[in-house]
mmCIF file of N, CA, C and O in Angstrom:
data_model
loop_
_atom_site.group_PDB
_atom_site.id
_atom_site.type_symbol
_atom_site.label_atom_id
_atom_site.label_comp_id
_atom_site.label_asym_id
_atom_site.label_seq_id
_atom_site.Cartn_x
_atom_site.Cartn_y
_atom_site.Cartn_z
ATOM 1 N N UNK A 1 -4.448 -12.688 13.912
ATOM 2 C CA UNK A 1 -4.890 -12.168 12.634
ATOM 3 C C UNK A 1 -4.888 -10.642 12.644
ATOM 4 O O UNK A 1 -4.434 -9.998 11.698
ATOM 5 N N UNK A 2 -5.488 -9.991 13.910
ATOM 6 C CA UNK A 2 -5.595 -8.681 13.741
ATOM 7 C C UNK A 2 -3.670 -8.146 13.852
ATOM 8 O O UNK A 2 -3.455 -7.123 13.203
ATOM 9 N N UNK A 3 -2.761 -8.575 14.374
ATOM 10 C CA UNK A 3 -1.236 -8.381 14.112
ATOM 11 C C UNK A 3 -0.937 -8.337 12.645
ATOM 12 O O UNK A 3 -0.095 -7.604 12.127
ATOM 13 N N UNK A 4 -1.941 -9.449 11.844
ATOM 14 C CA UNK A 4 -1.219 -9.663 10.687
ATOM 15 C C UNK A 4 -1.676 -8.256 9.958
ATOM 16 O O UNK A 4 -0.899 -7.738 9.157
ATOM 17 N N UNK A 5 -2.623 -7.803 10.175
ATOM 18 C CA UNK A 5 -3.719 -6.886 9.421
ATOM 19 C C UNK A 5 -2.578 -5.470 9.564
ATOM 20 O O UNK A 5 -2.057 -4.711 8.747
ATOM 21 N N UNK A 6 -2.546 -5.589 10.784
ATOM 22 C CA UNK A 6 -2.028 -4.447 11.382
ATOM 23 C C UNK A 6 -0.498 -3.937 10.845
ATOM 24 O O UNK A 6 -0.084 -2.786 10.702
ATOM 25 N N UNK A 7 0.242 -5.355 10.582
ATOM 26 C CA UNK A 7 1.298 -4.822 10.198
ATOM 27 C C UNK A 7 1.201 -4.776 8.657
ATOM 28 O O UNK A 7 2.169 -4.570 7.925
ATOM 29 N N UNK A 8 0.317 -4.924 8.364
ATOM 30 C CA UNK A 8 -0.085 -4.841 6.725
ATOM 31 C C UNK A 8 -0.390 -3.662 6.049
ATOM 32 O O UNK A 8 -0.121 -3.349 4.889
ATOM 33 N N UNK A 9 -1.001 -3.028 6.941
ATOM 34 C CA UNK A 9 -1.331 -1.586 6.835
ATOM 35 C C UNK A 9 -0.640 -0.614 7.472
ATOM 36 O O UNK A 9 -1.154 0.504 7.523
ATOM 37 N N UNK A 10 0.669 -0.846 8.087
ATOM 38 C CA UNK A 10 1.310 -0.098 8.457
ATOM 39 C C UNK A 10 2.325 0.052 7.671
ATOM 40 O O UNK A 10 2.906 1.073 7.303
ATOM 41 N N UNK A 11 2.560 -1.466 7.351
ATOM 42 C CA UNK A 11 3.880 -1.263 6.377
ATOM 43 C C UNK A 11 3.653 -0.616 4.803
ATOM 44 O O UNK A 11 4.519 -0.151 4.062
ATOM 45 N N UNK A 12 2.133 -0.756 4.551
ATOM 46 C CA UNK A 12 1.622 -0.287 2.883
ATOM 47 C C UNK A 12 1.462 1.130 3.840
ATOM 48 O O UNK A 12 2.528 1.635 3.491
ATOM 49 N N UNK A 13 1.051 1.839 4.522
ATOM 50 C CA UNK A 13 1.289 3.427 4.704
ATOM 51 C C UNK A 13 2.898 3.718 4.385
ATOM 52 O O UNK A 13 3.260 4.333 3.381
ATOM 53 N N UNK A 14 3.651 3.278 5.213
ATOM 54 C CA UNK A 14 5.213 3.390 4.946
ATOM 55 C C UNK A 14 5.411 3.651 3.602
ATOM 56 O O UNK A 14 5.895 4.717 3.219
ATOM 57 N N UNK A 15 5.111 2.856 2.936
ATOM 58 C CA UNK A 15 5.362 2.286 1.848
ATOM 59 C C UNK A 15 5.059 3.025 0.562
ATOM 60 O O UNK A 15 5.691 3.051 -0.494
ATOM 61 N N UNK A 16 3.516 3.840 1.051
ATOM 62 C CA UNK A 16 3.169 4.631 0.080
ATOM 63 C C UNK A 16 3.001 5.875 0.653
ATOM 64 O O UNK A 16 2.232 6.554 -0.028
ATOM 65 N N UNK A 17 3.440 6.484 1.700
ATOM 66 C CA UNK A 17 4.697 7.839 2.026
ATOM 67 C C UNK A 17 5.714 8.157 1.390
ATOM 68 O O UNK A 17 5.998 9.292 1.006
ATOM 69 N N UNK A 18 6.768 6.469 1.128
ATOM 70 C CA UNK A 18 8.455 6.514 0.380
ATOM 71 C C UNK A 18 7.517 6.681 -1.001
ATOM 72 O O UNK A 18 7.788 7.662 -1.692
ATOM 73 N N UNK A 19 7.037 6.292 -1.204
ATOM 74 C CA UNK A 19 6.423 6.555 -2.694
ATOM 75 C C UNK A 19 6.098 8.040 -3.569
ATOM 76 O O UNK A 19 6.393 8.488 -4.677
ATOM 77 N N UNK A 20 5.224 8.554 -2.236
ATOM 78 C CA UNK A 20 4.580 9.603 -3.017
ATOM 79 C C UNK A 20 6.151 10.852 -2.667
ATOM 80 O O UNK A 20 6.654 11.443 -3.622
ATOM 81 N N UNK A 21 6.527 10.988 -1.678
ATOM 82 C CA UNK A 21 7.884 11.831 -1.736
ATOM 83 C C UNK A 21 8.729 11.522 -2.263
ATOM 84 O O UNK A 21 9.639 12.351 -2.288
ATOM 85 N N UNK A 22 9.037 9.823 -3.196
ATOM 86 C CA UNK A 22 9.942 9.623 -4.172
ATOM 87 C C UNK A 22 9.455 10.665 -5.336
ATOM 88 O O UNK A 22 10.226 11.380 -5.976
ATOM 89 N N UNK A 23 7.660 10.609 -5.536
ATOM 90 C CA UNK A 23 7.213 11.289 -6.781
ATOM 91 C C UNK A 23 7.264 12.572 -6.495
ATOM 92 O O UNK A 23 6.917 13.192 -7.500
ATOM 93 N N UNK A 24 7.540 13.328 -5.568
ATOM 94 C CA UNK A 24 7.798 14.289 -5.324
ATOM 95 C C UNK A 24 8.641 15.253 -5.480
ATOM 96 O O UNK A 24 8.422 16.455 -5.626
ATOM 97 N N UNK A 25 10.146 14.370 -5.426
ATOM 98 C CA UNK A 25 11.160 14.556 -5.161
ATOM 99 C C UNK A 25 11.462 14.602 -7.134
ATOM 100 O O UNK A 25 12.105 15.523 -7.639
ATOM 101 N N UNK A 26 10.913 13.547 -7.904
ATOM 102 C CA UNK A 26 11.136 13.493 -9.383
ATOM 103 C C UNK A 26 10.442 14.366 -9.914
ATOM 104 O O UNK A 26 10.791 14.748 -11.031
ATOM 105 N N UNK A 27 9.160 14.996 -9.242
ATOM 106 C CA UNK A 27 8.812 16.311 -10.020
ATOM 107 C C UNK A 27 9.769 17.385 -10.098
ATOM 108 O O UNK A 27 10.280 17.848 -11.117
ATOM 109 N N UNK A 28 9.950 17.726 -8.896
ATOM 110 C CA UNK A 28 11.053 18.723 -8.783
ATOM 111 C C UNK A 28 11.960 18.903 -9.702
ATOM 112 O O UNK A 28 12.078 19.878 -10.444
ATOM 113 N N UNK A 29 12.824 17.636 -9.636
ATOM 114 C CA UNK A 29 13.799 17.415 -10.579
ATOM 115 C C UNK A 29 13.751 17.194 -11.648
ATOM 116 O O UNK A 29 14.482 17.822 -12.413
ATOM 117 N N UNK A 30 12.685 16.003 -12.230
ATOM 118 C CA UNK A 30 12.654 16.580 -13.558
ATOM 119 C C UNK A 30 11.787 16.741 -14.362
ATOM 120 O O UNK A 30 12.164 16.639 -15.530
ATOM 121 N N UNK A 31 10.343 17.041 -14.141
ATOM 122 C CA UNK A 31 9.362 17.871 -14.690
ATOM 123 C C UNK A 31 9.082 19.129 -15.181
ATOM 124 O O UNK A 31 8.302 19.617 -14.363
ATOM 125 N N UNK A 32 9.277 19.887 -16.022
ATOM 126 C CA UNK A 32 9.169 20.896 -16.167
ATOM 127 C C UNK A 32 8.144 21.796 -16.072
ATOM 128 O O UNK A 32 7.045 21.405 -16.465
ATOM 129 N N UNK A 33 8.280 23.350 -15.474
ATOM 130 C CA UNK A 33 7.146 23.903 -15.515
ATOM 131 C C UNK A 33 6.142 24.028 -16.096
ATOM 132 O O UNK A 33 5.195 24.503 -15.470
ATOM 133 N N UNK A 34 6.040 23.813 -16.901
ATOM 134 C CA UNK A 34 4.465 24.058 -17.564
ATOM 135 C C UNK A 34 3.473 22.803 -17.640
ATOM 136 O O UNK A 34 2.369 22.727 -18.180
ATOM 137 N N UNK A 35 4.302 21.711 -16.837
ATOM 138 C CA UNK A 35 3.292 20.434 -15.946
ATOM 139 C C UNK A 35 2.269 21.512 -15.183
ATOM 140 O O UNK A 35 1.101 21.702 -15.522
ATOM 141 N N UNK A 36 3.057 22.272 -13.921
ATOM 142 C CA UNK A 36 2.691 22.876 -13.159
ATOM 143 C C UNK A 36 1.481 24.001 -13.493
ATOM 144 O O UNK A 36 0.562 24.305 -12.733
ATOM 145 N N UNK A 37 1.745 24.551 -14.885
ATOM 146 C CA UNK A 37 0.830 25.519 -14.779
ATOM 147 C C UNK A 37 -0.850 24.894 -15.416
ATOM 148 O O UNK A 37 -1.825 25.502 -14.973
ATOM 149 N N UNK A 38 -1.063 23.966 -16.207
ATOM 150 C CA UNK A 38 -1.812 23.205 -15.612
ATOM 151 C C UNK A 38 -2.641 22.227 -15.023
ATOM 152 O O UNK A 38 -3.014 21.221 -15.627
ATOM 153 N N UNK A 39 -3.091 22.640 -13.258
ATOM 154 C CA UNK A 39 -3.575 21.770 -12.660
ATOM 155 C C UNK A 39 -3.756 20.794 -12.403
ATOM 156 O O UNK A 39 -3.257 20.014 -11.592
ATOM 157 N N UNK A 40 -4.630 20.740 -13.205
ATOM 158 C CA UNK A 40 -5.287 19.279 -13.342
ATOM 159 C C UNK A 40 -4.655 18.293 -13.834
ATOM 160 O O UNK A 40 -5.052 17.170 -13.523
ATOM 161 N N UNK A 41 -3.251 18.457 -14.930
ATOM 162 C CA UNK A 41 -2.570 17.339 -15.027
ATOM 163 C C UNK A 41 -1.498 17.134 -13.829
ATOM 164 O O UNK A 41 -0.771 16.150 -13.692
ATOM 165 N N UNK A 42 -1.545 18.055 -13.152
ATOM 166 C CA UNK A 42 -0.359 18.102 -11.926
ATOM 167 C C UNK A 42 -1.018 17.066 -11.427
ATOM 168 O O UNK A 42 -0.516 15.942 -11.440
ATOM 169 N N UNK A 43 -2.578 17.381 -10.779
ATOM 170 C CA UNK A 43 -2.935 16.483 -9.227
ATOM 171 C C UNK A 43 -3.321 14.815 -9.843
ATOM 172 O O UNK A 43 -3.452 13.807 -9.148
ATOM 173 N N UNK A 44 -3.457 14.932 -11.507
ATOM 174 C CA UNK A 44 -3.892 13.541 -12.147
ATOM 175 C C UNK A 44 -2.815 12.632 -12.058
ATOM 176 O O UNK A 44 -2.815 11.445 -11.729
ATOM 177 N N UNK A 45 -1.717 13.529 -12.474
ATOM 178 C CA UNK A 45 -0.335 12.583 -11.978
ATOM 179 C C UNK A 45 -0.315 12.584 -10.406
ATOM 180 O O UNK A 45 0.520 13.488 -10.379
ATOM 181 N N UNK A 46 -0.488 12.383 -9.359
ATOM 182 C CA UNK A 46 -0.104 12.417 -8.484
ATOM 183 C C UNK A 46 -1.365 11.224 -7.737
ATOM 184 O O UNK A 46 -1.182 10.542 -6.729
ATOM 185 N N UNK A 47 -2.791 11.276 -8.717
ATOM 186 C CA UNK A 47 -3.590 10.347 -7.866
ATOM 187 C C UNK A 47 -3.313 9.486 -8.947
ATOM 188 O O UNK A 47 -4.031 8.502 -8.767
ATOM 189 N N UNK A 48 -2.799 9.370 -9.745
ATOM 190 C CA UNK A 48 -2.889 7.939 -10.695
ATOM 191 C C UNK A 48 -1.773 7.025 -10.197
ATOM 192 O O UNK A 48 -1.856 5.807 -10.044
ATOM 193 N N UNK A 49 -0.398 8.040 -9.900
ATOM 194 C CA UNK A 49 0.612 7.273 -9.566
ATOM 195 C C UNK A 49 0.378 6.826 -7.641
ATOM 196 O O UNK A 49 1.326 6.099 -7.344
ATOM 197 N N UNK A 50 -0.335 7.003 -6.681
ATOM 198 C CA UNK A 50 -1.288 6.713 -5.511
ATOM 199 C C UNK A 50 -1.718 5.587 -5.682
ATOM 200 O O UNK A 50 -1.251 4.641 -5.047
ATOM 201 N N UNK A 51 -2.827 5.422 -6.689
ATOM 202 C CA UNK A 51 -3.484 5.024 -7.262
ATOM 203 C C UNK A 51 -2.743 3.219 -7.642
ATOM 204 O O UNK A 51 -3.189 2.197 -7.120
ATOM 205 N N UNK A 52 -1.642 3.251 -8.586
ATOM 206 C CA UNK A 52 -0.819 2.264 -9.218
ATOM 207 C C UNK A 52 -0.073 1.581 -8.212
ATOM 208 O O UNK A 52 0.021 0.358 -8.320
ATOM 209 N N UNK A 53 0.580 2.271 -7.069
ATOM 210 C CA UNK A 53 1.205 1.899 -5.947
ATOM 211 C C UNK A 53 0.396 0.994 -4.709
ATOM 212 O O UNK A 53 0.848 0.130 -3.958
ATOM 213 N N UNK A 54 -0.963 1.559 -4.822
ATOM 214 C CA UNK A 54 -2.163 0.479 -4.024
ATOM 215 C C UNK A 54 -2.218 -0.533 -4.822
ATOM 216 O O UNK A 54 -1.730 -1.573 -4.381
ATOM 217 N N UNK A 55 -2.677 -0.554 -5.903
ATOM 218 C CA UNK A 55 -2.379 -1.760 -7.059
ATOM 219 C C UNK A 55 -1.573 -2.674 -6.594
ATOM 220 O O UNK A 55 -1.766 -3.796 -6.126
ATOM 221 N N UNK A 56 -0.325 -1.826 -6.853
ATOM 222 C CA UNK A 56 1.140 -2.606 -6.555
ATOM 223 C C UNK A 56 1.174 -3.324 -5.170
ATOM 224 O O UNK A 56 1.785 -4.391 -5.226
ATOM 225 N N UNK A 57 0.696 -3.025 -4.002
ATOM 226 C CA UNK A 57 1.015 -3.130 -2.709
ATOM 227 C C UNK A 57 0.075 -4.173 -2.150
ATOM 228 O O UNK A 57 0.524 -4.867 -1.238
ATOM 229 N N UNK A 58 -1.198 -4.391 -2.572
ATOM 230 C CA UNK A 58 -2.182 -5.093 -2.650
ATOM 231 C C UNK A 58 -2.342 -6.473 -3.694
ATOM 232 O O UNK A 58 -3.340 -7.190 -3.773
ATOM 233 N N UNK A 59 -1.186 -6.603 -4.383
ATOM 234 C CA UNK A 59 -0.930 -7.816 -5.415
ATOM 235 C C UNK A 59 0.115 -8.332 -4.637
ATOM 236 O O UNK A 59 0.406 -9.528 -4.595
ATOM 237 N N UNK A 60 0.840 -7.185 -3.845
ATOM 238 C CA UNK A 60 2.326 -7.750 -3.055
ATOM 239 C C UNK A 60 1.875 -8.809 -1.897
ATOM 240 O O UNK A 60 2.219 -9.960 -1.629
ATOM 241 N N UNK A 61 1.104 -8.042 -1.431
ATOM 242 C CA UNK A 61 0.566 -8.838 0.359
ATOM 243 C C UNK A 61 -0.897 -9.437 0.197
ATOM 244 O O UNK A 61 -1.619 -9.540 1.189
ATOM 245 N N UNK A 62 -1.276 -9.786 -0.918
ATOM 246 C CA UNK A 62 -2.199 -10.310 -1.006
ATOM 247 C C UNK A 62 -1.956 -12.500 -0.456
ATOM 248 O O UNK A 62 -2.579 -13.208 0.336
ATOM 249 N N UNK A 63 -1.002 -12.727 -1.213
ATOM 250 C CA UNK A 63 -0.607 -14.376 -0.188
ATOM 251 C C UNK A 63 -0.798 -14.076 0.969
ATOM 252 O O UNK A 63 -1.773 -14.352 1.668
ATOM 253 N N UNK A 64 0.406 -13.318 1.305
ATOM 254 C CA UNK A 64 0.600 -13.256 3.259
ATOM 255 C C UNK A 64 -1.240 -13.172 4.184
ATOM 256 O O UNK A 64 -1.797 -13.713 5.139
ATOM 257 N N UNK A 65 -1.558 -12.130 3.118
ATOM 258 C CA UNK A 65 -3.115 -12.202 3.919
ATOM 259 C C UNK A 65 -3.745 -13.322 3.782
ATOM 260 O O UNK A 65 -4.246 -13.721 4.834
ATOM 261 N N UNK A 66 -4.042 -14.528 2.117
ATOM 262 C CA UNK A 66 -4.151 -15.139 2.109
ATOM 263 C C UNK A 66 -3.796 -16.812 3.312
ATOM 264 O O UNK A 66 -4.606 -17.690 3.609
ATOM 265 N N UNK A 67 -2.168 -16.678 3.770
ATOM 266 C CA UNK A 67 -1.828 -17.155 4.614
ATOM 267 C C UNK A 67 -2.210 -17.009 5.763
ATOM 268 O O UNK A 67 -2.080 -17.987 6.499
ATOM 269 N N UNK A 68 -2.709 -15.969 6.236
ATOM 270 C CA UNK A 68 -3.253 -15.289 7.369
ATOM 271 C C UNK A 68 -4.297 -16.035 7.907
ATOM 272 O O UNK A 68 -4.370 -16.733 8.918
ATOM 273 N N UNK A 69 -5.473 -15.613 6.607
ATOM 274 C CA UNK A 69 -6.877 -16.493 6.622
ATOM 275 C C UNK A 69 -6.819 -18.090 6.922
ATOM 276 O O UNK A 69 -7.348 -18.462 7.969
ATOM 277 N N UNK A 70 -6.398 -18.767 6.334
ATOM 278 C CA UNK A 70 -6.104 -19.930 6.008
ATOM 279 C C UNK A 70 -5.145 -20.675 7.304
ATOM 280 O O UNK A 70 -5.157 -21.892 7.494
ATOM 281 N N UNK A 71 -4.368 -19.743 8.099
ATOM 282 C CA UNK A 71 -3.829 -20.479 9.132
ATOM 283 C C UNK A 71 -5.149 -20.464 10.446
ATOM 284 O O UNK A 71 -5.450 -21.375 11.217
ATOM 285 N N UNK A 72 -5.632 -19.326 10.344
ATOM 286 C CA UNK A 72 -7.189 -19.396 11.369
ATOM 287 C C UNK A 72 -8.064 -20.094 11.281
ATOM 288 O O UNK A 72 -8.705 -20.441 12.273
ATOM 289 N N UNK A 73 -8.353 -20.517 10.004
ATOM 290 C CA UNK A 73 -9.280 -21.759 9.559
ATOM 291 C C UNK A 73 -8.720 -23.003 10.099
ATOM 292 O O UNK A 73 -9.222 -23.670 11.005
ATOM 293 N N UNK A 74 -7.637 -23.257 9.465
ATOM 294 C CA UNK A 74 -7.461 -24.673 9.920
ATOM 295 C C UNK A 74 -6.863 -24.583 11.924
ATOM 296 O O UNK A 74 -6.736 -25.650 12.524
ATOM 297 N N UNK A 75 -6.607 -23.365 12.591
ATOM 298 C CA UNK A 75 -6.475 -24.104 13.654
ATOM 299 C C UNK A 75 -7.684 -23.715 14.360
ATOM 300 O O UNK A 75 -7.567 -23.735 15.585
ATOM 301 N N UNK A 76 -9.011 -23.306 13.821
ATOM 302 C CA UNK A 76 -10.137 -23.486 14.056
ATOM 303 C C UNK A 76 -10.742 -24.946 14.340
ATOM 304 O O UNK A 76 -11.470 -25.337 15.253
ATOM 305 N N UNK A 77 -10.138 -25.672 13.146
ATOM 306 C CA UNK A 77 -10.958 -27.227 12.440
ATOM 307 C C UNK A 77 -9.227 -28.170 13.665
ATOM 308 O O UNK A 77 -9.419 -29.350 13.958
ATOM 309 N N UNK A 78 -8.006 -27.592 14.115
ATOM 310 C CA UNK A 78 -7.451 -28.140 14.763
ATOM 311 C C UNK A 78 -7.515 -28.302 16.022
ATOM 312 O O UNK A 78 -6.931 -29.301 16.441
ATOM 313 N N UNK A 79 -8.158 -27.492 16.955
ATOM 314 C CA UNK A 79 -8.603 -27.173 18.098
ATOM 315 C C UNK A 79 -8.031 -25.981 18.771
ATOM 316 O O UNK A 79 -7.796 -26.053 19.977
ATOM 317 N N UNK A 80 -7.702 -24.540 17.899
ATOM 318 C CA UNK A 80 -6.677 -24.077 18.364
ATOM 319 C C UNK A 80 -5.318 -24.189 18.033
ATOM 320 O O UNK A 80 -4.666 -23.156 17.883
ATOM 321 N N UNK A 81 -4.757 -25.364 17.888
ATOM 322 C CA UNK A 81 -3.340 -25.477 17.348
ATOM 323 C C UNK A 81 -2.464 -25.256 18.405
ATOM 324 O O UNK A 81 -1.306 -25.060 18.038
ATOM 325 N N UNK A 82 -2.751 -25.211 20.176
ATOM 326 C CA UNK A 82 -1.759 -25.159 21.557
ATOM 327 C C UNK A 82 -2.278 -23.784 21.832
ATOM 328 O O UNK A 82 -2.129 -23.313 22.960
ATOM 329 N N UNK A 83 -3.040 -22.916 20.631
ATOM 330 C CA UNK A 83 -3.720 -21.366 21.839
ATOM 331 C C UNK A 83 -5.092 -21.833 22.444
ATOM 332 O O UNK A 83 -5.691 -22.889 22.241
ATOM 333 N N UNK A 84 -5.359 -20.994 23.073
ATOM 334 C CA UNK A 84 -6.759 -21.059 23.909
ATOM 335 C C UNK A 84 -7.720 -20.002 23.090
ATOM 336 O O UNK A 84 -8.941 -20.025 22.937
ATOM 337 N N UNK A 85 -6.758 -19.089 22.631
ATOM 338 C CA UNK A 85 -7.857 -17.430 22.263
ATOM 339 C C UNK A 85 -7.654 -17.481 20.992
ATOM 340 O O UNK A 85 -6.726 -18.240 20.710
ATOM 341 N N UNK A 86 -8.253 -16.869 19.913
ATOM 342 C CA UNK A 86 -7.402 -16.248 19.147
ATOM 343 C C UNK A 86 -8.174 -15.076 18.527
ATOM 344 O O UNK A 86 -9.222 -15.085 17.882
ATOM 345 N N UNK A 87 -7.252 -13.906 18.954
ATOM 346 C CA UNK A 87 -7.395 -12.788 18.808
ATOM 347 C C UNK A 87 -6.804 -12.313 17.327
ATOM 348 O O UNK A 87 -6.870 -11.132 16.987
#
């Protein structure tokens, strides 16, 4: 379980790195300055779209975790399922 966790949160960091330097990369290109001059709508776009991508990423891997849970339970109630540990 803790593998499953692990690669869950490694792959949603990945995931929302390619994200925020995709949004990065589209400010540049095609936002125009006076986004920039001000502030506060600069950093609002930048935690809303953060923000939408956890959304997104957390509706994505929400089964798999679901599956996760649910295979520990039942080889709890199975005796294990052929492991001895489960870590």
């Amino acid at each position: 379980m803790r593998k499953i966790l692990l690669q869950i949160s490694i792959f949603s960091s990945i995931l929302i790195l390619i994200f925020s330097l995709n949004r990065i990369f589209m400010h540049f290109t095609f936002i125009s300055d006076n986004l920039v001059q001000n502030k506060n709508e600069f950093f609002l776009m930048y935690i809303l779209g953060a923000y939408h991508d956890i959304r997104f990423l957390s509706a994505a891997f929400l089964p798999l975790l679901l599956c996760g849970f649910l295979s520990l339970i039942f080889m709890k109630f199975n005796g294990g399922g052929g492991y001895n540990t489960i870590s």
